[in-house]
Coordinates of C-alpha atoms in Angstrom, one line a residue:
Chain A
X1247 CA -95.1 166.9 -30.1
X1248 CA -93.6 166.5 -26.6
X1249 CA -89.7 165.9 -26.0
X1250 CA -90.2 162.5 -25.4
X1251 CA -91.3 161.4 -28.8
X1252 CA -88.9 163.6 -30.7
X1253 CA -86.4 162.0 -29.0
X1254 CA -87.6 158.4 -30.1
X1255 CA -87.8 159.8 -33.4
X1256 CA -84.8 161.7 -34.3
X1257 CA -83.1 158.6 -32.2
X1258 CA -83.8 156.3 -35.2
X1259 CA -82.4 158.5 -38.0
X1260 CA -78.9 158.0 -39.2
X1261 CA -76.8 160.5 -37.3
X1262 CA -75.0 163.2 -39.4
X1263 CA -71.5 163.0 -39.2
X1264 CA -69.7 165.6 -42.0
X1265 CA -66.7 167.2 -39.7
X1266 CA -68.1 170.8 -40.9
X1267 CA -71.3 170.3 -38.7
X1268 CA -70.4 171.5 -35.1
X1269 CA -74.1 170.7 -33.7
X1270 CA -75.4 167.8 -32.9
X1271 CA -79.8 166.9 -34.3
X1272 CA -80.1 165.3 -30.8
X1273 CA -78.2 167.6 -28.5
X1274 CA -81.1 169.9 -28.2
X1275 CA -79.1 172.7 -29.5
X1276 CA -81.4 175.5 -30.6
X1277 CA -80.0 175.8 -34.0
X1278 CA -78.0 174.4 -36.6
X1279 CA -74.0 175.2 -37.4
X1280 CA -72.4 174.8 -40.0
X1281 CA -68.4 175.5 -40.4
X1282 CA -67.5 177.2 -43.7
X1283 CA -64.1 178.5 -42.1
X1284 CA -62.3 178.8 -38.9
X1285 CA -63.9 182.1 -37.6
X1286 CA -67.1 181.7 -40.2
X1287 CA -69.9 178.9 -39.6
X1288 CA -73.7 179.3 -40.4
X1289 CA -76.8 179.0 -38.4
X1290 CA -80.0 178.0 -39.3
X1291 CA -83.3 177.5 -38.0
X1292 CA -87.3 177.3 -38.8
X1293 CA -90.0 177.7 -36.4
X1294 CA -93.8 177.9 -37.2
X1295 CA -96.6 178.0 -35.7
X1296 CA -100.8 178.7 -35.5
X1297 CA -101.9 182.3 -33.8
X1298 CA -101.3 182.8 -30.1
X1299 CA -102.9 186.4 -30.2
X1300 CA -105.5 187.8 -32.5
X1301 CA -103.5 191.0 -33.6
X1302 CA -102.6 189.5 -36.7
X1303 CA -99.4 192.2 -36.8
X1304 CA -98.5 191.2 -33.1
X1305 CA -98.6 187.8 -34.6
X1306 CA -95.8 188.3 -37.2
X1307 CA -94.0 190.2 -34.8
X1308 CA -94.0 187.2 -32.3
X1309 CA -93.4 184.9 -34.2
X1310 CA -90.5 186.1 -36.2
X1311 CA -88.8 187.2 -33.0
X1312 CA -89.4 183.6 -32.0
X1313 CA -87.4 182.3 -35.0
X1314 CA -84.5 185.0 -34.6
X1315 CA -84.2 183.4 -30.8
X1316 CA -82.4 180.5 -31.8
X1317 CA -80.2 182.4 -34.0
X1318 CA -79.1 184.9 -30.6
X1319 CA -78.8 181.6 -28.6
X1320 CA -76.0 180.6 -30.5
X1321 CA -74.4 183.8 -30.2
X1322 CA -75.2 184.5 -34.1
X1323 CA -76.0 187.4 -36.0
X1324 CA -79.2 186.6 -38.4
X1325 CA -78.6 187.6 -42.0
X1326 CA -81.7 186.2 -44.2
X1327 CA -85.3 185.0 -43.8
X1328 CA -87.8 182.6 -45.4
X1329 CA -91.4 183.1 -44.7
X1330 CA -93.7 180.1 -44.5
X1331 CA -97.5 180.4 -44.2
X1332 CA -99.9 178.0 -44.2
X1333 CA -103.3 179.8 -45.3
X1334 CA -106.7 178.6 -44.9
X1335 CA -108.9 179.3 -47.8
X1336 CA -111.1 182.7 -47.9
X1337 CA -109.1 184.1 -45.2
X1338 CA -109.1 188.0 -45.8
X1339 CA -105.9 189.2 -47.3
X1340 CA -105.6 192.0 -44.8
X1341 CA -104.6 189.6 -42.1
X1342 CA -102.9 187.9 -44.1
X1343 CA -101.0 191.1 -45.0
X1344 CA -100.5 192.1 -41.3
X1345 CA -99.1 188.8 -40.2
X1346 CA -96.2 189.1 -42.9
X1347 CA -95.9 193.0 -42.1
X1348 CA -95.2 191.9 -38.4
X1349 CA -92.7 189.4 -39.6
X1350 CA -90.8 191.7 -41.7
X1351 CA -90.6 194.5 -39.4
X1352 CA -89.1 192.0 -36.9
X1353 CA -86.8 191.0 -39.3
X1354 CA -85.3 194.3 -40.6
X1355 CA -85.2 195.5 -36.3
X1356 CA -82.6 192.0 -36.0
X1357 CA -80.8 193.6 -38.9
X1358 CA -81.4 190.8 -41.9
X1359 CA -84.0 190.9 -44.4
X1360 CA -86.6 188.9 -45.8
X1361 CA -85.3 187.1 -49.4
X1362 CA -88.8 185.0 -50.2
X1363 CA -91.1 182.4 -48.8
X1364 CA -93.5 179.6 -49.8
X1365 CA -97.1 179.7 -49.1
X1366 CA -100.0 176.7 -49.0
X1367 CA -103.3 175.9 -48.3
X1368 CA -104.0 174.7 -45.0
X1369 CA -107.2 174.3 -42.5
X1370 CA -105.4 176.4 -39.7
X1371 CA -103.3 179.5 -39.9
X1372 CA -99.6 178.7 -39.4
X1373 CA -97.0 181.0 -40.2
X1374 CA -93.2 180.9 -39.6
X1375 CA -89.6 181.5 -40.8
X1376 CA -86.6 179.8 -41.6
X1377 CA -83.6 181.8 -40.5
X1378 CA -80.1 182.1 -41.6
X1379 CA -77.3 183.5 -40.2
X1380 CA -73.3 183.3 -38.8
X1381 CA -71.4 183.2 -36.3
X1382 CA -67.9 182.8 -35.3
X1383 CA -67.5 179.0 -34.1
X1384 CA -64.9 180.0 -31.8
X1385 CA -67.3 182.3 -29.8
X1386 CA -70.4 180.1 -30.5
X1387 CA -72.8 179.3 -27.2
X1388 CA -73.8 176.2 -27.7
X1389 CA -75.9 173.9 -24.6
X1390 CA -73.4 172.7 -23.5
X1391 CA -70.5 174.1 -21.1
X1392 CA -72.4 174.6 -17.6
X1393 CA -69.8 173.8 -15.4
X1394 CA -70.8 172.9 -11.1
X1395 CA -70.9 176.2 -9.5
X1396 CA -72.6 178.7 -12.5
X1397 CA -75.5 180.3 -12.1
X1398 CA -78.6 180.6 -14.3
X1399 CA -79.9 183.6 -15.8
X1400 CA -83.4 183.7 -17.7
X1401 CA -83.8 186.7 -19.1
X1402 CA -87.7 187.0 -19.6
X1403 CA -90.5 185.9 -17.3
X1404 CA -92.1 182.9 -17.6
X1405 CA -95.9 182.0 -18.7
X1406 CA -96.6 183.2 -22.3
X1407 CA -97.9 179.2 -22.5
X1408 CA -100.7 179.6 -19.6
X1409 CA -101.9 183.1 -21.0
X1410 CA -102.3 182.3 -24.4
X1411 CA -104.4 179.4 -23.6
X1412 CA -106.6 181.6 -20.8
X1413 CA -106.9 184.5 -23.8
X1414 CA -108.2 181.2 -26.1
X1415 CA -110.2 180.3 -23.8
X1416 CA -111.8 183.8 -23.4
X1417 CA -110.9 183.9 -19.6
X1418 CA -108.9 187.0 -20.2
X1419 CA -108.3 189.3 -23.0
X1420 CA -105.1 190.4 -25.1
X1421 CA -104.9 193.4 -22.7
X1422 CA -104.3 191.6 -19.7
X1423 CA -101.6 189.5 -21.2
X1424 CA -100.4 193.0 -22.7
X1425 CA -97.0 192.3 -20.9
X1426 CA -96.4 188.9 -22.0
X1427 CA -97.2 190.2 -25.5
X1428 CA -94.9 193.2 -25.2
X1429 CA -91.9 190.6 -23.7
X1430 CA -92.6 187.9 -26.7
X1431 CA -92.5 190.1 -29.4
X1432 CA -88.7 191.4 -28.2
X1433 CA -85.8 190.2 -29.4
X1434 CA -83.4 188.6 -27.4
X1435 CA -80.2 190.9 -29.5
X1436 CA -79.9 193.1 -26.6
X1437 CA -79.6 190.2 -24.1
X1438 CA -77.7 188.1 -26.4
X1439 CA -74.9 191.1 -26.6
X1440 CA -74.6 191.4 -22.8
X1441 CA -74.4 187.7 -22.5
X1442 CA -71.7 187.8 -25.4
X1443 CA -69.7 190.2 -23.7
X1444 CA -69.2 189.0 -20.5
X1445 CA -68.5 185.2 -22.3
X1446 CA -71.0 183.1 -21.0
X1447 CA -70.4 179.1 -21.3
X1448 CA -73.4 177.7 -22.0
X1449 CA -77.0 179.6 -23.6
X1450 CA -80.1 178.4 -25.2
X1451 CA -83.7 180.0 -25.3
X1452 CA -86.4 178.7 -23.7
X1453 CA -89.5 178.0 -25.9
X1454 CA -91.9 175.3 -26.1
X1455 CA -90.2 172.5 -23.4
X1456 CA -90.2 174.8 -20.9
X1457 CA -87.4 176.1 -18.5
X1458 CA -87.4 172.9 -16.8
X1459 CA -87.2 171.3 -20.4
X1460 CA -84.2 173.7 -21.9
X1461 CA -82.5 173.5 -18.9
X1462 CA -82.3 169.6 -18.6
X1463 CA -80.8 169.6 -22.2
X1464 CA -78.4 172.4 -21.1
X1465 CA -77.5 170.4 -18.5
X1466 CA -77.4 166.4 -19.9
X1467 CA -74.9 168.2 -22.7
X1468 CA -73.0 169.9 -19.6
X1469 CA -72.5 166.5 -17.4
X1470 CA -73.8 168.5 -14.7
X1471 CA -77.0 168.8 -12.4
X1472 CA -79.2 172.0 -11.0
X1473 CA -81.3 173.2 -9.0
X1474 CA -84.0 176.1 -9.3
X1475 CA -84.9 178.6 -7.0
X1476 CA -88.8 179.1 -7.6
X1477 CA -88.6 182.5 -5.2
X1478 CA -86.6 183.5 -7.7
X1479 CA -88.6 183.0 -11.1
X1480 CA -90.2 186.0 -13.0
X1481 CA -93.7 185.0 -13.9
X1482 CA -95.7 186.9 -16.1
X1483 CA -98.8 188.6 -14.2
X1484 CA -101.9 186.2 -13.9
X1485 CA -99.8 183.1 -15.1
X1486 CA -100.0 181.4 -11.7
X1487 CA -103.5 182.3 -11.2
X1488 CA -104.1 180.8 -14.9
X1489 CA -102.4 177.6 -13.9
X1490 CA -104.8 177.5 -10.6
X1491 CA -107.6 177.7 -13.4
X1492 CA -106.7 174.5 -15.1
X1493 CA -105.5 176.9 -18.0
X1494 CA -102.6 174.8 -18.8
X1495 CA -101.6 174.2 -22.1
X1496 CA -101.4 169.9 -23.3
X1497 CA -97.8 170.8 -24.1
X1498 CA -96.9 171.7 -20.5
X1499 CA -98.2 168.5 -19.2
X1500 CA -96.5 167.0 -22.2
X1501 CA -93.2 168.7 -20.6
X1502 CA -93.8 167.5 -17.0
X1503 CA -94.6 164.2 -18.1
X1504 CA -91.2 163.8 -19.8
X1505 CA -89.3 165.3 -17.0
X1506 CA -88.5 162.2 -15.1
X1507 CA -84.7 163.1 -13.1
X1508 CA -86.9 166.5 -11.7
X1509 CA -87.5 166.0 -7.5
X1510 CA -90.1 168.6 -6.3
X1511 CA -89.4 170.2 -2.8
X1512 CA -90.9 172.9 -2.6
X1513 CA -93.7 171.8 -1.1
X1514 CA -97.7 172.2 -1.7
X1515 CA -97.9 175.5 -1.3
X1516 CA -96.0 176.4 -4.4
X1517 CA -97.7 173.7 -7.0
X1518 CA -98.7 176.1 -9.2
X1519 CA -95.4 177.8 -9.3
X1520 CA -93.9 174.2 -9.6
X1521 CA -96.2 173.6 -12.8
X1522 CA -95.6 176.9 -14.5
X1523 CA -91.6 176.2 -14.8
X1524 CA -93.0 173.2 -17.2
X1525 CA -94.8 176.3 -19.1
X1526 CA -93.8 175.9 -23.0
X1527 CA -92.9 179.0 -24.0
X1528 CA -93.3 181.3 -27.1
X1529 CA -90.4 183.7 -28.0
X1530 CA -89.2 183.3 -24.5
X1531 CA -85.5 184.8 -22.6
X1532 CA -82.3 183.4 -23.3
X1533 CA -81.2 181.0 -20.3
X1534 CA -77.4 181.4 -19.6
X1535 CA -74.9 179.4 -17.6
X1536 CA -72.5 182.3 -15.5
X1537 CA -69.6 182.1 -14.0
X1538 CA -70.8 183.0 -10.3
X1539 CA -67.9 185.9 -10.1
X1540 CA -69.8 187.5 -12.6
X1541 CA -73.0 186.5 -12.1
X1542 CA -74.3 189.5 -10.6
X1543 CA -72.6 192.4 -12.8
X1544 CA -74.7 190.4 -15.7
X1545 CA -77.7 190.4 -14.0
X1546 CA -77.4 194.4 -13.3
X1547 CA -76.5 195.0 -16.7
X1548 CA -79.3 192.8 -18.1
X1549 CA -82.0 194.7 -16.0
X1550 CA -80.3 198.0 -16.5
X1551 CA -80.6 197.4 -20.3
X1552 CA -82.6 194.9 -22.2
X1553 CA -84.0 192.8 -19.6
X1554 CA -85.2 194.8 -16.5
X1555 CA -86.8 191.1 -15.1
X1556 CA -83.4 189.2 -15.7
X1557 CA -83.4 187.1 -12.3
X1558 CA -80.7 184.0 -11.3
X1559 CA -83.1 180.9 -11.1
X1560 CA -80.6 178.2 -10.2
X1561 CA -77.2 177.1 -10.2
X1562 CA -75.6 174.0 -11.5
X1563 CA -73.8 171.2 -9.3
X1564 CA -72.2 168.4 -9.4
X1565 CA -74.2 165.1 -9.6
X1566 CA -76.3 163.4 -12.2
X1567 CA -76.5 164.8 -15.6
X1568 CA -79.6 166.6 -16.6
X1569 CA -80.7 166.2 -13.2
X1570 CA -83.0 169.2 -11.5
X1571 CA -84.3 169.6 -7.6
X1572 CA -86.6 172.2 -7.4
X1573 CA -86.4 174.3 -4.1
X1574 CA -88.9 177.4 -2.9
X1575 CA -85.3 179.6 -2.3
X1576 CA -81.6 180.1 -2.2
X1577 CA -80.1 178.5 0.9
Chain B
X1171 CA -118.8 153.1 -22.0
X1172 CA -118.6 155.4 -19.2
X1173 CA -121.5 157.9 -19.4
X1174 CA -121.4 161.7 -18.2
X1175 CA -123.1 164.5 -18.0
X1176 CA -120.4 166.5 -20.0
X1177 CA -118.4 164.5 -22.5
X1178 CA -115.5 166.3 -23.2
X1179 CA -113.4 163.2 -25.1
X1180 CA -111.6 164.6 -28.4
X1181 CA -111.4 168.6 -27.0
X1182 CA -107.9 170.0 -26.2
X1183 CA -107.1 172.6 -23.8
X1184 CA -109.0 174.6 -22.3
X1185 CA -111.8 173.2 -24.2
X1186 CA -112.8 170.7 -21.2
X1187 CA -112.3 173.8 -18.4
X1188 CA -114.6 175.9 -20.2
X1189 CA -117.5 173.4 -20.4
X1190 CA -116.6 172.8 -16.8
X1191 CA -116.7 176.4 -16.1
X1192 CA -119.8 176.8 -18.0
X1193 CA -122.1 173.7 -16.1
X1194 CA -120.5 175.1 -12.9
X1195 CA -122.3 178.9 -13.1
X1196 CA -125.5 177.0 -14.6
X1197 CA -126.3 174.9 -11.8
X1198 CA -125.4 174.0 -8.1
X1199 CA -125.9 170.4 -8.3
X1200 CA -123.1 167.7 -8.7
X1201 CA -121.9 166.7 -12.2
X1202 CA -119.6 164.5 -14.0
X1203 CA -117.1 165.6 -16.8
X1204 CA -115.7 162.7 -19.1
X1205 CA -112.0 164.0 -20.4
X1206 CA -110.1 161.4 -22.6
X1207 CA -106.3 162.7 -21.7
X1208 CA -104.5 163.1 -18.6
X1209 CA -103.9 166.9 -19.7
X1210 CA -107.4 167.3 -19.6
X1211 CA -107.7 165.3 -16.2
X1212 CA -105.5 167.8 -14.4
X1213 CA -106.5 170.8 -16.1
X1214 CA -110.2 170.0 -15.1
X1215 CA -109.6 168.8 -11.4
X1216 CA -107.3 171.9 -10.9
X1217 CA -110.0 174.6 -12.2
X1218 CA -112.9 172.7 -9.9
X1219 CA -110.7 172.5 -6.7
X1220 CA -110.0 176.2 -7.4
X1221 CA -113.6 177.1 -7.4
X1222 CA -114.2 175.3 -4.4
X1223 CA -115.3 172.1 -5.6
X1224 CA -115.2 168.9 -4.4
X1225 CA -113.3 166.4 -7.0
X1226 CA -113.5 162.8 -7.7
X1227 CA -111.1 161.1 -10.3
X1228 CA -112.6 157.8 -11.7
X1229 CA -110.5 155.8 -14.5
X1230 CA -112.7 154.2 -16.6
X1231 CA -112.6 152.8 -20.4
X1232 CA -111.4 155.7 -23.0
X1233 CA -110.4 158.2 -19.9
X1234 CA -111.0 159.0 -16.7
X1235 CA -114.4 160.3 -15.0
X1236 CA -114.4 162.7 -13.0
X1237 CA -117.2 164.0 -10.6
X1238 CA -117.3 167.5 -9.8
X1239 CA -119.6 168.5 -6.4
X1240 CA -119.7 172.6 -6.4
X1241 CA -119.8 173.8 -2.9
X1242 CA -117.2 171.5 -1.1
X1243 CA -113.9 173.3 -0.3
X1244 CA -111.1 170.8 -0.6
X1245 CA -108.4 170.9 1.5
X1246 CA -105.1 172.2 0.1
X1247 CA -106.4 173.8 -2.7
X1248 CA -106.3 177.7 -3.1
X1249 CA -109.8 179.1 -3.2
X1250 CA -110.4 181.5 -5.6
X1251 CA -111.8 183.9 -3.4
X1252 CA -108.1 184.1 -2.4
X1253 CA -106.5 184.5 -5.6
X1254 CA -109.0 187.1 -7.6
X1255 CA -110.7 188.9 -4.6
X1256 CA -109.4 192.5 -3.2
X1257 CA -106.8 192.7 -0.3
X1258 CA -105.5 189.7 -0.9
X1259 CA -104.9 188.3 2.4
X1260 CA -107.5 190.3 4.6
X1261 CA -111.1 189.8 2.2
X1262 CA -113.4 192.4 1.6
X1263 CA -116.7 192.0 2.5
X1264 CA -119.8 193.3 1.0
X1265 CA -122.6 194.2 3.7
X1266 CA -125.5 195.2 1.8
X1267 CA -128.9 196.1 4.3
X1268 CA -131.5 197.1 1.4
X1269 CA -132.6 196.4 -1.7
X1270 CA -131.8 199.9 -2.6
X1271 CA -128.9 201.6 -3.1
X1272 CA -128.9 205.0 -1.3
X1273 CA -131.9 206.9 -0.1
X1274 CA -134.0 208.9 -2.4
X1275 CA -136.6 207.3 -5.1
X1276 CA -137.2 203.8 -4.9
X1277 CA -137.4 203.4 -8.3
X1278 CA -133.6 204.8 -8.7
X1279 CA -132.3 203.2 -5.7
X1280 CA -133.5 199.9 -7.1
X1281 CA -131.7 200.6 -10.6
X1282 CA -128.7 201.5 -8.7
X1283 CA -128.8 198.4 -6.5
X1284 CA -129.0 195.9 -9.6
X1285 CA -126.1 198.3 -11.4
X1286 CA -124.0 197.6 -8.2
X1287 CA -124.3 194.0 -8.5
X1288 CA -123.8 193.8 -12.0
X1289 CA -120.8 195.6 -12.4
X1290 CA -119.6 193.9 -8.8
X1291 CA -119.9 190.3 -11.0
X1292 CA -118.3 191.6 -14.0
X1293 CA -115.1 193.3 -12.3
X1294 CA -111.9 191.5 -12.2
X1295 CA -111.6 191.3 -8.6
X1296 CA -114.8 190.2 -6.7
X1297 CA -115.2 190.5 -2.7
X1298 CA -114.8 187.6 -0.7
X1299 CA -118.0 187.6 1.2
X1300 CA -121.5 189.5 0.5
X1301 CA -123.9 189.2 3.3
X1302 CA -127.5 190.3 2.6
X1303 CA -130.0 191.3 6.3
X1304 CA -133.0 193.3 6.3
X1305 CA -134.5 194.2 3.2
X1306 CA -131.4 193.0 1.0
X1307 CA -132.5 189.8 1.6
X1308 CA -135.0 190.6 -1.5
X1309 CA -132.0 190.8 -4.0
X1310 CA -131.4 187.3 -3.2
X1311 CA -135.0 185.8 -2.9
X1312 CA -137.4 187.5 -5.2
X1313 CA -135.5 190.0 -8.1
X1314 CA -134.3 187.3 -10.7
X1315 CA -131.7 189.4 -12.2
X1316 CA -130.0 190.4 -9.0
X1317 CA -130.2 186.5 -8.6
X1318 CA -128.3 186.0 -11.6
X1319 CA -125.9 188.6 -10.4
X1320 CA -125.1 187.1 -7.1
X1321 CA -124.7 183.4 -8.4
X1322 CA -122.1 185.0 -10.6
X1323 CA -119.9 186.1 -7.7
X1324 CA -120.6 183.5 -6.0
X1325 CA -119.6 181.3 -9.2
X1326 CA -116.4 183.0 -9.3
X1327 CA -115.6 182.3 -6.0
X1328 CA -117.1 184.5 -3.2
X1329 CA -118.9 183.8 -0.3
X1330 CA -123.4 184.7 -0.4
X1331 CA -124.5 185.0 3.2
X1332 CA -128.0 185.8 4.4
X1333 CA -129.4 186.6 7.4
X1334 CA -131.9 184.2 8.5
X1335 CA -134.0 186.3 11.1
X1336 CA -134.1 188.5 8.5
X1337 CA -135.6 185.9 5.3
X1338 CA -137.9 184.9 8.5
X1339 CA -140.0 188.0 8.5
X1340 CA -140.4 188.5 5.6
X1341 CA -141.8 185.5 4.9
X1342 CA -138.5 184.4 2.4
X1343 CA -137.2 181.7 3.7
X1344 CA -138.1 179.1 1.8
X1345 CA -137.0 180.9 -1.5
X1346 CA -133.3 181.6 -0.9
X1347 CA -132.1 181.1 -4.8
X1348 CA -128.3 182.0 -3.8
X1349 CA -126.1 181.4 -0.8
X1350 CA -126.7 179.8 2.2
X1351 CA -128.3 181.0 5.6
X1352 CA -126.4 182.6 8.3
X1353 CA -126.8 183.8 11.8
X1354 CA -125.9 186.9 13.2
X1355 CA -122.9 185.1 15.7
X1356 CA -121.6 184.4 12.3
X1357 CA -122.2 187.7 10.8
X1358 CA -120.7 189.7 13.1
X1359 CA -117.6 187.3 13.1
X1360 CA -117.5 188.4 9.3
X1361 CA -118.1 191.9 9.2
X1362 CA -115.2 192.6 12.3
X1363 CA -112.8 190.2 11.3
X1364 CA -113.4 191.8 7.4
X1365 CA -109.6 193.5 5.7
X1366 CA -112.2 196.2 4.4
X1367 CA -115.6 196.5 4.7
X1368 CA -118.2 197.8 2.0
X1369 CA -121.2 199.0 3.6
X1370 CA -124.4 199.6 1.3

């Protein structure tokens, strides 16, 4: 489902209002907090979704570390997981067994563990997990909190939406995309700790709206505008010759569609990089707001540890909320 | 109801692409592709102009309509050749003078020849021009599977030239199955102005 309709939707359901929830349904936050005491709130969130590779272990892997990403966006510390799988019948119980052995590895690497599940019958393989976890509300990143001036970190290259639908597609095979597979099935704890450290004011992670996507809701909540260098956007290798292809997933003309305040400049010559900033993403980087001061000792220490393609893409300014001009370079 | 040639209403991404993908390295002739989502529309358009088609975008009840003519370069659009073929920037060219590969037996050099081509259609990156003179000129005239070979390169995105003097004596030139005729003003132009030349 696109942004645009879950918007409609969530619109017309009574808003929660206990004091005790600190995030907002239609905010776009990436997961839900809940205060049980001054320095103690939980975090939850749920994620599923069908295969995007055919390693079924890889699978797990991906999609677990996909889940734990909203729990690192808030600046959380995961505790406990639910599996959910959605199981088509006669589907051998060795893939089913290497999906949830992917999942639980993933799990135990984030530090939490795995305390049950629910399973049903389904046409298509879904699998997913519900996460649960804390965090301190008073050092909590929410989307919110970009102030005119910061600069944007992404912290994993863009494209995992382009390739999985080319590896569908049989254009290319899992070892082509083996870097996008290696990037989605990372957690983003190494480059949610530098990103704690140095206090930045706004995070999320970007997954299936796309950078342009996360970054408008990081930006609607912040009252401020952006803009986004594409010169300086790390795409995964063959993702911009897969978008020449016409292997574009629905979802990222979905995300383009809905992204009405976005003003192209970059000219024709960079239409395909143009289209794979709408790219919805699985298990993708965190996207940070920094102050500019430190903007750069981030970045190094991002690429020097977790993130060696950590790149700024853009910078907020003042002007229209949620607002985003897209521009070839930095001026 | 509109009718097409491939009806691709109901199939998600990149459903639509591959049946394009697939009519396009059957045949050379023009075709319409019926998609029922503007997803599909762009996806579709995008992967034709890539491959050097020309593209037409009708809207029509239940979708839109759109008519795909292989063999027209649009303007704009980034050819494949320039995206998947080696050297990026300055194209390698294939010069290939016989239908054998090497001297020694025929029989071998023959084997060799169609091994060349084969493997030259299934590699990742493919050469932006192959020009065929003297007796390569057979490969694409008379030896079906080479045939096959060559339309897959030139399916992906290169260029098939052949000299026409050449399909003139020996009597080939009304059987060209792949590429178009060339002259040897053009020919030279192509093999000096080539990033790297492969000579066979």
């Amino acid at each position: 489902m696109g942004p645009g309709d879950l918007e409609r939707i969530l619109a017309r359901l009574p808003e929660e209002t206990v004091p005790e929830l600190l995030t907002s349904v239609t905010a776009g936050e990436d997961a839900g907090v809940y205060k049980l005491a001054d320095d103690l709130a939980l975090v939850q969130t749920v994620d599923f979704f069908p295969p995007i590779v055919d390693d079924p272990y890889s699978f797990g892997q991906i999609t677990a570390a996909n889940a734990l990403g909203d729990i690192y966006a808030m600046n959380g510390r995961p505790l406990t997981a639910l599996n959910m799988l959605a199981v088509p019948c006669g589907l051998e119980t060795d893939v089913v067994g290497e999906i949830l052995r992917g999942g639980h590895d993933k799990v135990h690497e984030a530090g939490a563990v795995v305390t049950g599940g629910h399973t049903i019958e389904d046409d298509e393989l879904k699998y997913g997990l519900a996460v649960t976890g804390t965090v301190d509300p008073r050092r909590m990143t929410g989307v919110g909190g970009a102030k005119p001036g910061d600069l944007f970190l992404l912290t994993k290259p863009l494209g995992t939406g382009l390739l999985a639908t080319a590896l569908k597609g049989g254009v290319i095979d899992e070892k082509e995309m083996a870097d996008a597979i290696d990037s989605m099935r990372r957690l983003n704890a190494g480059a949610a700790e530098v990103l704690a450290r140095h206090r930045v004011k706004a995070c999320t992670d970007v997954t299936g709206f796309g950078l342009v996507g996360h970054l408008a809701d990081m930006l609607k909540a912040g009252g401020v505008s952006a803009v986004i260098w594409t010169a300086g956007v790390p795409f995964f290798e063959r993702a911009v010759e897969m978008a020449s292809m016409g292997m574009a997933p629905a979802g990222l003309h979905r995300n383009r569609e809905y992204a009405t305040g976005v003003r192209d400049q970059t000219g024709r010559e960079h239409e395909l990089e143009v289209q794979c900033l709408f790219d919805p993403q699985t298990s993708g980087g965190l996207l940070a707001a920094v102050d500019p001061e430190f903007a750069s000792v981030v970045q190094r220490e991002l690429r020097a540890g977790p993130c060696p393609d950590a790149a700024m893409v853009g910078q907020a300014l003042e002007g229209a909320a949620g607002h985003i001009t897209i521009e070839y370079e930095r001026k | 109801m509109a009718q097409a040639d491939i009806d691709c209403r109901g199939l998600n991404c990149p459903e639509p692409v591959l049946k394009t993908r697939e009519a396009l390295s059957r045949g050379r002739g023009p075709f319409t592709v019926l998609v029922d989502n503007e997803a599909a529309r762009e996806n579709v358009s995008r992967f034709a102009r890539t491959s050097g088609c020309g593209v037409e975008v009708k809207n029509v009840a239940g979708g839109f309509l759109i008519s795909v003519t292989p063999g027209l370069e649009s303007a704009g659009a980034p050819s494949q050749a320039q995206l998947t073929c080696w050297g990026g920037d300055s194209p390698t060219v294939v010069f290939i003078s016989s239908n054998v590969l090497g001297s020694g037996e025929r029989e071998l050099g023959e084997a060799l020849m169609k091994a060349f081509l084969f493997a030259s259609a299934e590699a990742e990156l493919i050469p932006a021009r192959i020009v065929f003179m003297n007796s390569g000129v057979r490969l694409v005239t008379e030896n079906d599977e080479t045939i096959d070979h060559v339309r897959r390169l030139e399916a992906r995105g290169a260029e098939v030239l052949a000299c026409g003097t050449c399909l003139d004596f020996y009597g080939l030139e009304d059987r060209l199955a792949v590429g178009r005729i060339s002259n040897m003003y053009e020919i030279h132009s192509v093999l000096t102005s080539a990033g790297r030349l492969v000579s066979l």
